[in-house]
Amino acid sequence: MRYFTKEHEWIEVDGDTATVGITDYAQGQLGDVVFVDLPEPGRELTAGGEAAVVESVKAASDVYAPIDGRVTEGNPALESEPGLVNSAPEAEGWFFRMTLGNPAQLEGLMDAAAYQAFVATL
Amino acid sequence: MADADLLTLPLDGLHRALGGRMVPFAGYAMPVQFAEGVMAEHLWTREHAGLFDVSHMGQLTVAGEGAAAWLESLMPGDFLGLAENALRYSLLLTDAGGIIDDLMVTRRADDFYLVVNGATKAGDIAHMQARLPAGVTLTPRPDLALLALQGPAAAAVLEAMLPGVAALKFMRSGGFDWRGVPLWVSRSGYTGEDGFEISVPAGSVEALAQALLAHSEVKPIGLGARDSLRLEAGLPLYGHDLSPETTPVEAGLSFAISKRRKAEGGFPGAAPVLDQLFNGAPRKRIGLRFEGKQPVREGAAIFAGDAPVGVVTSGGFAPSVGAPVAMGYVESAHAADGTALAVEVRGRRLPATAAPMPFWQKNYVR
């Protein structure tokens, strides 16, 4: 099951871990991604708190943790190929994986249809 | 600033029709990029020709007996000796030698033509009006728009429309007629590429832009690539790399102090500026290169060992270099090319090296 935040992160839940990235809409707004600053494994994240930084040619933008949890791994592919965030934002361009510290927080997030409706209002 | 408060430029409709992403800049709504994005626009300009709308910049004329001498009382350039149709990069200075603005000054047959930065034009005009002597007039020209056509294909594209324009040398200019529209064209720009700046009556700028864009070598380019191009070219940006707190010597712009003015002085801040020129400045603008891919932005602190020695004033990813670059100010003892430094980004120190600028070889036609 995939959930979305109003800050344009997605979180794909698989068992007791989840994968986090930014949406296609978000990468389109950012433009060419040239660097991603990923959290170290073991870092404790808080829902809504800063988790990563994505740098386009022009600017740095924060990426927030969708829910509480602990980072288990960053996407090593982004180190050599940050452009994956542009070309495959909701697949190979994922940012990091994390534990589900508080799964109940998922209920406050949007599903794909709700997120599409949200983006349409922007 | 709310979008409703933004001024619009004469090409606003065209920018939007071309898919420009509009952002506030210098009080205007301006395109930061078009559909292909900053990276593609940057590389296109380096390989073909990019069309930039720089109509937010201030165009002014100065006329009257004594105009050259008056300009010399405001700036360190040699305007008495400037040849007709030649242009010179110069600096409006405070009495302490701080930079009020950087600008281009062209001597024409009947006047001087100035192009100043968009965000500073109102202040520049007030500064100049307050110092205007009898017999000299200063005329803002909001009736004119300004385009920049930059890149290796620029000369061939423009020559086809304006025969003779390709014969202009770098930093020379002239009047041209395009379908009855009077243009003032300078071989100059701020991308490090060969190219032209074209002053055109605002009512004709859309037709001229469309005619240029009809050429397969020309694409519209936004502010994002304009910034990355000038950063790669090592060119300082007012409000970021230049301010009233920086002097021409600190900024690495001593070339803007003409030879005669170095000997004679007589410009604002001449005493402190010439002292720095001959005895050294306490700090200098330098280039910075990095080991990794992480961009370093304006505001990042620069360290030598554990000591803070400066600050980054412009930084980002340089598309033609394929790596991040930055420029900033450091204490002069740490400014030599090759000096090992560090830059703090989000609490982490990244290794950096003081590096010569430009980061990308300029391609001016001399």
Short mmCIF file of C-alpha atoms in Angstrom, two decimals:
data_model
loop_
_atom_site.label_atom_id
_atom_site.label_comp_id
_atom_site.label_asym_id
_atom_site.label_seq_id
_atom_site.Cartn_x
_atom_site.Cartn_y
_atom_site.Cartn_z
CA MET A 1 0.00 0.00 0.00
CA ARG A 2 1.33 3.41 -0.94
CA TYR A 3 0.55 6.63 0.95
CA PHE A 4 1.32 10.27 0.13
CA THR A 5 1.96 13.45 2.12
CA LYS A 6 1.02 17.05 1.35
CA GLU A 7 4.77 17.72 1.15
CA HIS A 8 4.90 15.34 -1.85
CA GLU A 9 6.64 12.37 -0.29
CA TRP A 10 5.39 8.84 -0.94
CA ILE A 11 5.74 5.90 1.45
CA GLU A 12 5.32 2.32 0.31
CA VAL A 13 4.63 -0.02 3.20
CA ASP A 14 5.86 -3.61 2.95
CA GLY A 15 5.51 -5.64 6.14
CA ASP A 16 7.24 -3.85 8.98
CA THR A 17 9.40 -1.55 6.83
CA ALA A 18 8.59 1.13 4.31
CA THR A 19 10.29 2.80 1.35
CA VAL A 20 10.16 6.60 1.01
CA GLY A 21 10.63 8.85 -2.02
CA ILE A 22 9.28 12.02 -3.58
CA THR A 23 6.47 12.14 -6.09
CA ASP A 24 6.61 12.76 -9.81
CA TYR A 25 4.93 16.12 -9.17
CA ALA A 26 7.69 17.05 -6.70
CA GLN A 27 10.53 16.13 -9.04
CA GLY A 28 8.87 18.17 -11.77
CA GLN A 29 8.82 21.20 -9.49
CA LEU A 30 12.44 20.71 -8.44
CA GLY A 31 13.90 20.31 -11.89
CA ASP A 32 17.21 18.57 -12.53
CA VAL A 33 18.29 16.76 -9.37
CA VAL A 34 22.08 16.77 -9.00
CA PHE A 35 22.57 15.49 -5.43
CA VAL A 36 20.60 13.78 -2.68
CA ASP A 37 21.71 14.03 0.94
CA LEU A 38 20.37 10.83 2.52
CA PRO A 39 19.99 10.02 6.22
CA GLU A 40 22.43 7.56 7.79
CA PRO A 41 21.07 4.09 8.69
CA GLY A 42 20.01 4.07 12.34
CA ARG A 43 18.86 7.68 12.39
CA GLU A 44 15.58 8.18 14.24
CA LEU A 45 13.01 10.11 12.21
CA THR A 46 9.97 12.00 13.42
CA ALA A 47 6.88 12.45 11.26
CA GLY A 48 7.12 15.84 9.55
CA GLY A 49 10.76 16.24 10.52
CA GLU A 50 13.58 16.73 8.04
CA ALA A 51 14.85 13.41 6.73
CA ALA A 52 16.81 14.16 3.55
CA VAL A 53 17.80 17.04 1.31
CA VAL A 54 17.41 17.00 -2.45
CA GLU A 55 19.49 19.45 -4.46
CA SER A 56 18.56 20.67 -7.93
CA VAL A 57 20.90 22.75 -10.09
CA LYS A 58 19.53 25.83 -8.42
CA ALA A 59 18.34 25.06 -4.89
CA ALA A 60 18.26 22.67 -1.94
CA SER A 61 14.89 21.35 -0.72
CA ASP A 62 14.05 19.40 2.42
CA VAL A 63 12.38 16.00 2.29
CA TYR A 64 10.37 15.13 5.39
CA ALA A 65 9.71 11.84 7.17
CA PRO A 66 6.10 10.78 6.48
CA ILE A 67 5.89 8.93 9.82
CA ASP A 68 8.06 8.16 12.85
CA GLY A 69 10.66 5.42 12.45
CA ARG A 70 14.31 4.52 12.09
CA VAL A 71 16.28 4.64 8.84
CA THR A 72 17.38 1.18 7.72
CA GLU A 73 19.12 2.11 4.45
CA GLY A 74 19.59 4.90 1.93
CA ASN A 75 19.31 4.24 -1.79
CA PRO A 76 22.92 3.69 -2.90
CA ALA A 77 21.98 4.22 -6.57
CA LEU A 78 21.32 7.92 -5.93
CA GLU A 79 24.96 8.51 -5.06
CA SER A 80 26.15 7.84 -8.59
CA GLU A 81 22.91 8.67 -10.38
CA PRO A 82 20.89 11.40 -8.62
CA GLY A 83 18.99 11.91 -11.89
CA LEU A 84 17.00 8.76 -11.02
CA VAL A 85 14.88 11.09 -8.89
CA ASN A 86 13.78 12.79 -12.11
CA SER A 87 13.55 9.75 -14.35
CA ALA A 88 11.99 7.27 -11.89
CA PRO A 89 10.84 9.22 -8.82
CA GLU A 90 8.28 6.68 -7.69
CA ALA A 91 10.41 3.59 -8.43
CA GLU A 92 14.23 3.30 -8.70
CA GLY A 93 14.62 6.87 -7.47
CA TRP A 94 13.48 6.05 -3.92
CA PHE A 95 15.35 7.83 -1.12
CA PHE A 96 15.48 5.60 1.97
CA ARG A 97 13.86 2.72 3.82
CA MET A 98 12.61 2.98 7.40
CA THR A 99 10.88 1.05 10.17
CA LEU A 100 7.26 1.81 11.03
CA GLY A 101 7.64 3.44 14.44
CA ASN A 102 3.98 4.36 14.65
CA PRO A 103 1.89 2.69 11.91
CA ALA A 104 -1.24 4.52 13.08
CA GLN A 105 0.25 7.68 11.56
CA LEU A 106 -0.32 6.19 8.09
CA GLU A 107 -4.03 6.79 8.54
CA GLY A 108 -3.41 10.54 8.40
CA LEU A 109 -1.83 10.29 4.94
CA MET A 110 -3.45 10.32 1.50
CA ASP A 111 -3.92 7.40 -0.85
CA ALA A 112 -3.03 7.75 -4.55
CA ALA A 113 -6.46 9.01 -5.58
CA ALA A 114 -6.59 11.59 -2.78
CA TYR A 115 -3.07 12.75 -3.62
CA GLN A 116 -3.93 13.17 -7.32
CA ALA A 117 -6.94 15.25 -6.30
CA PHE A 118 -4.72 17.30 -3.99
CA VAL A 119 -2.16 17.98 -6.72
CA ALA A 120 -4.93 19.05 -9.06
CA THR A 121 -5.73 21.91 -6.67
CA LEU A 122 -2.15 23.27 -6.73
CA MET B 1 5.80 39.42 -2.62
CA ALA B 2 2.32 38.47 -3.78
CA ASP B 3 2.13 37.71 -7.47
CA ALA B 4 -0.40 40.52 -7.88
CA ASP B 5 2.27 43.03 -6.84
CA LEU B 6 4.71 41.88 -9.49
CA LEU B 7 5.36 43.99 -12.53
CA THR B 8 5.17 42.32 -15.90
CA LEU B 9 7.72 42.60 -18.68
CA PRO B 10 6.82 43.22 -22.33
CA LEU B 11 7.48 39.55 -23.11
CA ASP B 12 5.31 38.23 -20.27
CA GLY B 13 2.72 36.75 -22.63
CA LEU B 14 5.36 35.10 -24.80
CA HIS B 15 7.14 33.60 -21.77
CA ARG B 16 3.90 32.04 -20.58
CA ALA B 17 2.99 30.83 -24.08
CA LEU B 18 6.42 29.18 -24.28
CA GLY B 19 5.82 27.33 -21.00
CA GLY B 20 8.04 29.51 -18.83
CA ARG B 21 7.79 28.85 -15.10
CA MET B 22 7.31 32.36 -13.75
CA VAL B 23 8.86 33.46 -10.46
CA PRO B 24 9.31 36.82 -8.71
CA PHE B 25 12.67 38.42 -9.53
CA ALA B 26 13.72 42.05 -9.07
CA GLY B 27 10.05 42.95 -8.65
CA TYR B 28 9.00 41.36 -11.92
CA ALA B 29 7.41 38.08 -12.88
CA MET B 30 10.16 36.35 -14.84
CA PRO B 31 10.75 32.88 -16.28
CA VAL B 32 13.14 30.83 -14.14
CA GLN B 33 13.09 28.01 -16.70
CA PHE B 34 11.19 26.68 -19.68
CA ALA B 35 10.02 23.12 -20.31
CA GLU B 36 13.40 21.46 -20.76
CA GLY B 37 14.80 22.74 -17.48
CA VAL B 38 17.89 24.54 -16.23
CA MET B 39 20.42 21.86 -17.15
CA ALA B 40 19.30 21.53 -20.77
CA GLU B 41 19.01 25.31 -21.18
CA HIS B 42 22.49 25.83 -19.79
CA LEU B 43 24.06 23.26 -22.10
CA TRP B 44 22.05 24.52 -25.09
CA THR B 45 23.45 28.02 -24.56
CA ARG B 46 27.01 26.67 -24.41
CA GLU B 47 26.53 24.70 -27.66
CA HIS B 48 24.03 26.75 -29.70
CA ALA B 49 22.33 30.03 -28.77
CA GLY B 50 20.10 30.98 -25.87
CA LEU B 51 17.67 33.90 -25.87
CA PHE B 52 17.34 35.66 -22.52
CA ASP B 53 14.84 38.36 -21.63
CA VAL B 54 16.76 40.85 -19.52
CA SER B 55 14.23 43.64 -19.82
CA HIS B 56 14.11 43.95 -16.02
CA MET B 57 17.51 45.60 -16.20
CA GLY B 58 17.59 49.38 -16.21
CA GLN B 59 18.51 51.21 -19.41
CA LEU B 60 19.52 54.85 -18.98
CA THR B 61 21.04 57.56 -21.11
CA VAL B 62 23.30 60.34 -19.89
CA ALA B 63 23.77 63.38 -22.11
CA GLY B 64 25.12 66.87 -22.05
CA GLU B 65 28.40 68.72 -21.91
CA GLY B 66 30.45 67.26 -19.10
CA ALA B 67 28.67 63.88 -19.10
CA ALA B 68 31.95 61.91 -19.30
CA ALA B 69 33.57 63.89 -16.49
CA TRP B 70 30.46 63.46 -14.36
CA LEU B 71 30.44 59.69 -14.89
CA GLU B 72 34.09 59.69 -13.80
CA SER B 73 33.01 61.36 -10.54
CA LEU B 74 30.75 58.34 -9.83
CA MET B 75 32.79 55.42 -11.19
CA PRO B 76 36.45 54.41 -11.62
CA GLY B 77 36.30 53.97 -15.41
CA ASP B 78 38.02 56.11 -18.03
CA PHE B 79 35.01 57.60 -19.79
CA LEU B 80 36.80 60.66 -21.17
CA GLY B 81 38.98 58.30 -23.19
CA LEU B 82 36.31 55.75 -24.09
CA ALA B 83 36.00 55.35 -27.85
CA GLU B 84 32.66 55.91 -29.53
CA ASN B 85 30.55 52.72 -29.57
CA ALA B 86 32.87 51.03 -27.07
CA LEU B 87 31.46 49.77 -23.79
CA ARG B 88 33.10 49.35 -20.45
CA TYR B 89 32.18 47.38 -17.35
CA SER B 90 32.15 49.76 -14.42
CA LEU B 91 31.06 50.17 -10.81
CA LEU B 92 29.05 52.78 -8.96
CA LEU B 93 30.97 53.26 -5.72
CA THR B 94 30.26 54.69 -2.27
CA ASP B 95 32.67 57.16 -0.65
CA ALA B 96 34.13 54.19 1.23
CA GLY B 97 34.73 52.31 -2.02
CA GLY B 98 31.81 49.91 -1.58
CA ILE B 99 29.96 48.74 -4.68
CA ILE B 100 26.50 50.27 -5.20
CA ASP B 101 26.04 48.46 -8.50
CA ASP B 102 27.93 47.02 -11.43
CA LEU B 103 26.93 48.23 -14.85
CA MET B 104 27.86 48.66 -18.50
CA VAL B 105 28.62 52.11 -19.89
CA THR B 106 28.70 52.74 -23.66
CA ARG B 107 29.84 55.95 -25.28
CA ARG B 108 27.61 56.76 -28.23
CA ALA B 109 27.77 59.67 -30.67
CA ASP B 110 25.36 61.84 -28.71
CA ASP B 111 25.14 60.30 -25.24
CA PHE B 112 26.29 57.59 -22.87
CA TYR B 113 24.10 54.48 -22.65
CA LEU B 114 24.05 52.63 -19.33
CA VAL B 115 22.65 49.22 -18.39
CA VAL B 116 22.22 48.64 -14.65
CA ASN B 117 20.90 45.74 -12.59
CA GLY B 118 17.14 45.32 -12.29
CA ALA B 119 16.97 45.05 -8.51
CA THR B 120 19.13 48.14 -8.02
CA LYS B 121 17.96 50.43 -10.81
CA ALA B 122 15.71 52.64 -8.65
CA GLY B 123 18.51 53.18 -6.13
CA ASP B 124 21.04 53.79 -8.90
CA ILE B 125 18.84 56.41 -10.53
CA ALA B 126 18.24 58.17 -7.18
CA HIS B 127 21.97 58.08 -6.42
CA MET B 128 22.81 59.56 -9.80
CA GLN B 129 20.00 62.14 -9.86
CA ALA B 130 21.12 63.44 -6.46
CA ARG B 131 24.58 64.10 -7.90
CA LEU B 132 23.53 65.44 -11.30
CA PRO B 133 25.29 68.69 -12.28
CA ALA B 134 23.77 71.46 -14.36
CA GLY B 135 23.97 70.68 -18.06
CA VAL B 136 23.88 66.89 -17.71
CA THR B 137 20.66 64.93 -18.10
CA LEU B 138 19.90 61.41 -16.94
CA THR B 139 17.02 59.70 -18.70
CA PRO B 140 15.62 56.31 -17.64
CA ARG B 141 14.39 54.39 -20.68
CA PRO B 142 11.53 52.11 -19.56
CA ASP B 143 10.31 52.35 -23.17
CA LEU B 144 13.12 49.97 -24.14
CA ALA B 145 13.26 46.20 -23.70
CA LEU B 146 16.51 44.22 -23.63
CA LEU B 147 17.28 40.78 -25.03
CA ALA B 148 20.50 38.80 -24.74
CA LEU B 149 21.41 36.25 -27.42
CA GLN B 150 24.29 34.16 -26.10
CA GLY B 151 26.24 31.19 -27.37
CA PRO B 152 28.46 30.08 -30.23
CA ALA B 153 25.64 30.29 -32.80
CA ALA B 154 24.58 33.79 -31.75
CA ALA B 155 26.70 35.66 -34.28
CA ALA B 156 25.52 33.66 -37.30
CA VAL B 157 21.88 33.85 -36.25
CA LEU B 158 21.95 37.59 -35.67
CA GLU B 159 24.04 38.34 -38.77
CA ALA B 160 21.29 36.80 -40.91
CA MET B 161 18.83 39.32 -39.45
CA LEU B 162 21.15 42.29 -39.02
CA PRO B 163 23.84 42.26 -41.72
CA GLY B 164 27.11 43.62 -40.37
CA VAL B 165 26.46 42.78 -36.75
CA ALA B 166 28.98 39.91 -36.73
CA ALA B 167 31.74 42.42 -37.48
CA LEU B 168 31.33 43.94 -34.01
CA LYS B 169 34.21 43.02 -31.74
CA PHE B 170 33.77 42.08 -28.09
CA MET B 171 32.71 45.12 -26.03
CA ARG B 172 31.78 47.13 -29.12
CA SER B 173 28.29 48.19 -30.16
CA GLY B 174 26.30 49.90 -32.85
CA GLY B 175 22.90 50.94 -34.09
CA PHE B 176 21.06 48.62 -36.48
CA ASP B 177 17.77 48.69 -38.29
CA TRP B 178 15.50 45.65 -38.23
CA ARG B 179 12.37 45.99 -40.41
CA GLY B 180 12.33 49.70 -39.59
CA VAL B 181 12.84 49.13 -35.85
CA PRO B 182 15.92 50.89 -34.43
CA LEU B 183 18.07 48.52 -32.35
CA TRP B 184 21.17 49.16 -30.27
CA VAL B 185 23.32 46.03 -30.30
CA SER B 186 26.35 45.35 -28.09
CA ARG B 187 28.70 42.38 -28.37
CA SER B 188 28.56 41.53 -24.69
CA GLY B 189 26.69 39.42 -22.19
CA TYR B 190 27.04 37.69 -18.86
CA THR B 191 27.27 34.00 -19.68
CA GLY B 192 30.93 33.63 -20.66
CA GLU B 193 29.84 32.96 -24.23
CA ASP B 194 30.12 35.07 -27.33
CA GLY B 195 26.88 36.93 -27.81
CA PHE B 196 24.93 40.11 -28.03
CA GLU B 197 22.67 42.34 -25.99
CA ILE B 198 19.94 43.95 -28.03
CA SER B 199 18.09 47.05 -26.87
CA VAL B 200 14.76 47.31 -28.67
CA PRO B 201 11.66 49.48 -28.33
CA ALA B 202 9.31 47.59 -25.98
CA GLY B 203 6.53 47.55 -28.58
CA SER B 204 8.72 45.61 -31.01
CA VAL B 205 10.42 43.19 -28.62
CA GLU B 206 7.92 40.37 -29.06
CA ALA B 207 8.25 40.43 -32.84
CA LEU B 208 12.04 40.45 -32.52
CA ALA B 209 12.02 37.61 -29.98
CA GLN B 210 9.72 35.56 -32.23
CA ALA B 211 12.01 36.16 -35.21
CA LEU B 212 15.03 34.99 -33.20
CA LEU B 213 13.20 31.98 -31.78
CA ALA B 214 12.15 30.96 -35.28
CA HIS B 215 15.78 29.98 -35.84
CA SER B 216 16.50 26.31 -35.05
CA GLU B 217 19.66 27.26 -33.16
CA VAL B 218 17.79 29.50 -30.70
CA LYS B 219 15.84 28.47 -27.60
CA PRO B 220 14.40 30.58 -24.79
CA ILE B 221 16.46 30.40 -21.60
CA GLY B 222 15.35 31.29 -18.08
CA LEU B 223 16.94 32.89 -15.05
CA GLY B 224 18.08 29.55 -13.63
CA ALA B 225 20.49 28.87 -16.47
CA ARG B 226 21.50 32.52 -16.63
CA ASP B 227 22.68 32.13 -13.04
CA SER B 228 24.51 28.82 -13.58
CA LEU B 229 26.16 30.16 -16.75
CA ARG B 230 27.47 33.30 -15.08
CA LEU B 231 28.63 31.30 -12.05
CA GLU B 232 30.63 28.94 -14.29
CA ALA B 233 32.07 31.97 -16.06
CA GLY B 234 33.25 33.32 -12.68
CA LEU B 235 31.16 36.45 -13.07
CA PRO B 236 29.91 38.04 -9.84
CA LEU B 237 26.23 38.77 -9.30
CA TYR B 238 25.19 41.98 -7.61
CA GLY B 239 23.38 41.45 -4.31
CA HIS B 240 25.16 38.12 -3.85
CA ASP B 241 28.85 38.48 -4.69
CA LEU B 242 28.89 42.27 -4.75
CA SER B 243 27.44 44.75 -2.26
CA PRO B 244 28.21 48.10 -0.60
CA GLU B 245 30.33 46.05 1.82
CA THR B 246 32.67 44.83 -0.92
CA THR B 247 35.27 46.88 -2.78
CA PRO B 248 36.40 46.41 -6.39
CA VAL B 249 39.75 45.04 -5.23
CA GLU B 250 38.24 42.52 -2.83
CA ALA B 251 35.80 41.48 -5.56
CA GLY B 252 38.58 40.84 -8.08
CA LEU B 253 37.28 43.66 -10.28
CA SER B 254 40.39 45.85 -10.28
CA PHE B 255 40.30 45.73 -14.09
CA ALA B 256 37.31 48.09 -13.85
CA ILE B 257 39.64 50.77 -12.46
CA SER B 258 41.07 52.24 -15.66
CA LYS B 259 44.80 52.91 -15.87
CA ARG B 260 44.45 56.69 -15.83
CA ARG B 261 42.10 56.56 -12.85
CA LYS B 262 44.58 54.44 -10.91
CA ALA B 263 47.08 57.26 -11.34
CA GLU B 264 44.69 60.17 -10.90
CA GLY B 265 42.07 58.84 -8.47
CA GLY B 266 39.14 61.24 -8.20
CA PHE B 267 36.40 58.58 -7.98
CA PRO B 268 34.35 57.77 -4.85
CA GLY B 269 36.38 55.72 -2.40
CA ALA B 270 39.58 56.31 -4.41
CA ALA B 271 41.78 56.55 -1.32
CA PRO B 272 40.79 53.21 0.30
CA VAL B 273 40.37 51.42 -3.04
CA LEU B 274 43.78 52.48 -4.39
CA ASP B 275 45.36 51.64 -1.05
CA GLN B 276 43.95 48.11 -1.38
CA LEU B 277 45.05 47.95 -5.00
CA PHE B 278 48.67 48.74 -4.20
CA ASN B 279 48.99 47.28 -0.68
CA GLY B 280 46.53 44.40 -0.73
CA ALA B 281 42.95 43.91 0.43
CA PRO B 282 42.02 42.12 3.66
CA ARG B 283 39.88 39.60 1.81
CA LYS B 284 39.36 38.41 -1.73
CA ARG B 285 36.73 36.78 -3.88
CA ILE B 286 37.85 33.27 -4.79
CA GLY B 287 36.54 30.26 -6.64
CA LEU B 288 35.92 26.99 -4.83
CA ARG B 289 35.92 23.44 -6.10
CA PHE B 290 34.85 20.33 -4.19
CA GLU B 291 35.57 16.64 -4.16
CA GLY B 292 32.03 15.28 -4.19
CA LYS B 293 28.82 16.09 -5.98
CA GLN B 294 27.16 18.00 -3.15
CA PRO B 295 26.35 21.60 -4.15
CA VAL B 296 27.41 24.35 -1.76
CA ARG B 297 25.11 27.35 -1.60
CA GLU B 298 25.30 31.02 -0.72
CA GLY B 299 25.81 31.60 3.00
CA ALA B 300 27.93 28.51 3.74
CA ALA B 301 30.84 29.30 6.06
CA ILE B 302 34.39 28.72 4.77
CA PHE B 303 37.04 27.34 7.13
CA ALA B 304 40.83 27.06 7.11
CA GLY B 305 41.50 24.34 9.63
CA ASP B 306 39.12 25.15 12.48
CA ALA B 307 39.11 28.89 11.86
CA PRO B 308 36.22 30.52 9.99
CA VAL B 309 37.84 32.61 7.26
CA GLY B 310 35.01 33.51 4.91
CA VAL B 311 31.62 32.86 3.36
CA VAL B 312 30.23 31.50 0.10
CA THR B 313 28.36 34.15 -1.89
CA SER B 314 27.24 32.06 -4.91
CA GLY B 315 27.27 28.35 -5.39
CA GLY B 316 25.57 25.54 -7.18
CA PHE B 317 25.98 22.77 -9.68
CA ALA B 318 27.88 23.74 -12.80
CA PRO B 319 26.30 21.82 -15.69
CA SER B 320 29.17 22.22 -18.18
CA VAL B 321 31.80 21.38 -15.56
CA GLY B 322 29.68 18.49 -14.28
CA ALA B 323 30.45 19.30 -10.67
CA PRO B 324 29.52 21.77 -7.97
CA VAL B 325 31.39 25.08 -7.91
CA ALA B 326 31.12 28.18 -5.74
CA MET B 327 32.58 31.59 -5.22
CA GLY B 328 33.00 33.44 -1.96
CA TYR B 329 35.16 35.75 0.08
CA VAL B 330 38.04 34.62 2.29
CA GLU B 331 40.76 36.39 4.26
CA SER B 332 43.54 37.08 1.78
CA ALA B 333 46.01 34.76 3.52
CA HIS B 334 43.81 31.84 2.41
CA ALA B 335 42.99 33.04 -1.09
CA ALA B 336 45.83 31.53 -3.14
CA ASP B 337 44.78 28.99 -5.78
CA GLY B 338 45.16 25.49 -4.40
CA THR B 339 44.65 26.43 -0.74
CA ALA B 340 42.95 23.60 1.15
CA LEU B 341 39.77 24.88 2.81
CA ALA B 342 36.51 23.42 4.09
CA VAL B 343 32.93 24.56 3.69
CA GLU B 344 30.20 23.84 6.21
CA VAL B 345 26.93 22.49 4.78
CA ARG B 346 24.15 21.41 7.14
CA GLY B 347 26.60 20.95 9.99
CA ARG B 348 29.13 18.92 7.99
CA ARG B 349 32.50 20.15 6.76
CA LEU B 350 33.20 19.38 3.12
CA PRO B 351 36.74 19.61 1.76
CA ALA B 352 37.16 22.48 -0.70
CA THR B 353 40.01 23.96 -2.70
CA ALA B 354 40.54 27.58 -3.69
CA ALA B 355 40.42 27.44 -7.47
CA PRO B 356 41.00 29.82 -10.37
CA MET B 357 38.01 31.30 -12.16
CA PRO B 358 36.40 31.06 -14.61
CA PHE B 359 35.41 27.47 -13.98
CA TRP B 360 34.53 27.22 -17.66
CA GLN B 361 36.64 28.80 -20.37
CA LYS B 362 35.10 31.97 -21.73
CA ASN B 363 34.44 32.05 -25.45
CA TYR B 364 34.48 35.74 -26.25
CA VAL B 365 35.33 36.88 -29.77
CA ARG B 366 38.12 39.41 -29.36
#
